[in-house]
Amino acid sequence: QVQLVESGGGLVQAGGSLRLSCAASGRTFSSYAMGWFRQAPGKEREFVATITAAISWRGSRIYYADSVKGRFTISRDNAKNTVYLQMNSLKPEDTAVYYCAAGGNGRYYYTKPDEYDYWGQGTQVTVSS
């Protein structure tokens, strides 16, 4: 069982930055793939970024949605059981509730919500124009 708690959301002007954190409980955090998703009002949950577990000879693999590539950075600190999402150059269309997710086989990354087993409660990000 893994419990996830997001933090770091808030209100920011367009062009600004925010850093989201997702703290995980459980000793198996490092073995899971981790992902960030977002959901705007009236829309389906949307993939943002994912990161695999670290493989000694390769490190972690990362994949981003095209809409955030070059602006957002996902990272994980297994010593702190935490995954981060650094969001730069924010746009009004980035406004959504952001969710952290864990699950799957840590050797792979996943882009669909139903591929994840555990979810946080979400944190609101609002970008004003």
Coordinates of C-alpha atoms in Angstrom, one line a residue:
Q1 CA 0.0 0.0 0.0
V2 CA 1.3 3.4 -0.9
Q3 CA -0.2 6.8 0.2
L4 CA 0.5 9.9 -1.8
V5 CA 0.2 13.5 -0.7
E6 CA 0.7 16.4 -3.1
S7 CA 1.6 19.9 -2.2
G8 CA 2.9 23.1 -3.9
G9 CA -0.1 24.1 -5.9
G10 CA -1.4 27.7 -5.9
L11 CA -2.2 30.8 -8.0
V12 CA 0.5 32.1 -10.3
Q13 CA 0.6 34.6 -13.2
A14 CA 1.2 33.4 -16.7
G15 CA 5.0 32.9 -17.3
G16 CA 5.6 32.1 -13.7
S17 CA 6.7 28.9 -12.0
L18 CA 5.6 26.4 -9.4
R19 CA 7.1 23.3 -8.0
L20 CA 4.8 20.4 -7.0
S21 CA 5.8 17.8 -4.6
C22 CA 4.4 14.3 -4.0
A23 CA 5.4 12.6 -0.7
A24 CA 4.9 8.8 -0.6
S25 CA 4.6 6.5 2.3
G26 CA 5.8 2.9 2.1
R27 CA 9.1 1.3 1.6
T28 CA 8.5 0.2 -2.0
F29 CA 8.4 3.7 -3.4
S30 CA 11.6 3.4 -5.3
S31 CA 10.3 0.3 -7.2
Y32 CA 7.3 2.1 -8.7
A33 CA 6.8 4.1 -11.8
M34 CA 5.6 7.6 -10.9
G35 CA 3.4 9.9 -12.9
W36 CA 1.8 13.3 -12.8
F37 CA -1.7 13.9 -14.3
R38 CA -4.0 16.9 -14.4
Q39 CA -7.7 17.4 -14.8
A40 CA -9.4 20.7 -15.7
P41 CA -13.1 21.2 -15.1
G42 CA -15.2 19.3 -17.6
K43 CA -12.3 17.5 -19.0
E44 CA -10.8 14.0 -18.7
R45 CA -7.7 13.4 -16.6
E46 CA -4.7 14.1 -18.8
F47 CA -1.2 12.7 -18.7
V48 CA 1.6 15.2 -17.9
A49 CA 4.8 13.4 -17.1
T50 CA 6.2 10.0 -15.9
I51 CA 9.4 8.7 -14.5
T52 CA 10.6 5.1 -14.0
A53 CA 12.5 3.7 -11.1
A54 CA 16.2 4.3 -11.3
I55 CA 18.1 1.4 -12.9
S56 CA 21.8 1.4 -11.8
W57 CA 23.3 1.3 -15.2
R58 CA 20.7 3.6 -16.8
G59 CA 19.2 5.9 -14.3
S60 CA 15.5 6.8 -14.6
R61 CA 13.7 7.2 -17.9
I62 CA 11.3 10.2 -18.3
Y63 CA 8.5 10.9 -20.7
Y64 CA 6.4 14.1 -21.1
A65 CA 3.2 15.1 -22.8
D66 CA 3.9 17.3 -25.8
S67 CA 1.9 20.1 -24.2
V68 CA 4.5 20.5 -21.4
K69 CA 7.7 19.3 -23.0
G70 CA 10.5 21.9 -22.5
R71 CA 8.5 23.7 -19.7
F72 CA 8.0 21.0 -17.0
T73 CA 10.6 18.7 -15.4
I74 CA 9.8 15.6 -13.4
S75 CA 12.3 14.2 -10.9
R76 CA 12.3 11.8 -8.0
D77 CA 14.3 11.5 -4.8
N78 CA 14.0 7.9 -3.5
A79 CA 15.8 8.8 -0.3
K80 CA 13.0 11.2 0.5
N81 CA 10.2 9.1 -1.1
T82 CA 9.2 12.2 -3.1
V83 CA 8.6 13.0 -6.7
Y84 CA 8.6 16.5 -8.0
L85 CA 7.2 18.4 -10.9
Q86 CA 8.9 21.7 -11.7
M87 CA 6.6 23.8 -13.9
N88 CA 8.1 26.8 -15.7
S89 CA 6.6 29.2 -18.2
L90 CA 3.1 28.4 -17.0
K91 CA 0.2 29.2 -19.3
P92 CA -3.5 29.7 -18.4
E93 CA -4.3 26.4 -20.1
D94 CA -2.1 24.6 -17.5
T95 CA -4.8 25.4 -14.9
A96 CA -6.1 22.2 -13.4
V97 CA -6.0 19.9 -10.4
Y98 CA -2.7 18.1 -10.5
Y99 CA -2.5 14.5 -9.3
C100 CA 0.4 12.3 -8.4
A101 CA 0.2 8.6 -9.2
A102 CA 2.3 5.5 -8.4
G103 CA 2.2 1.9 -9.7
G104 CA 3.1 -0.5 -12.4
N105 CA 6.5 -2.0 -13.0
G106 CA 9.2 0.5 -12.2
R107 CA 11.3 -0.5 -15.2
Y108 CA 8.7 1.1 -17.5
Y109 CA 6.8 4.3 -17.7
Y110 CA 3.1 4.7 -18.1
T111 CA 0.9 7.4 -19.7
K112 CA -2.7 6.1 -19.0
P113 CA -4.5 6.6 -15.6
D114 CA -5.6 3.0 -15.4
E115 CA -2.0 1.8 -15.5
Y116 CA -1.5 3.3 -12.0
D117 CA -2.5 1.8 -8.7
Y118 CA -2.2 4.6 -6.2
W119 CA -3.3 8.3 -6.4
G120 CA -2.9 11.4 -4.3
Q121 CA -5.8 13.7 -3.5
G122 CA -4.7 16.4 -6.0
T123 CA -3.5 20.0 -5.7
Q124 CA -5.0 23.0 -7.5
V125 CA -2.8 25.0 -9.9
T126 CA -4.3 28.2 -11.3
V127 CA -2.6 30.3 -13.9
S128 CA -3.9 33.8 -14.5
S129 CA -3.5 35.6 -17.7

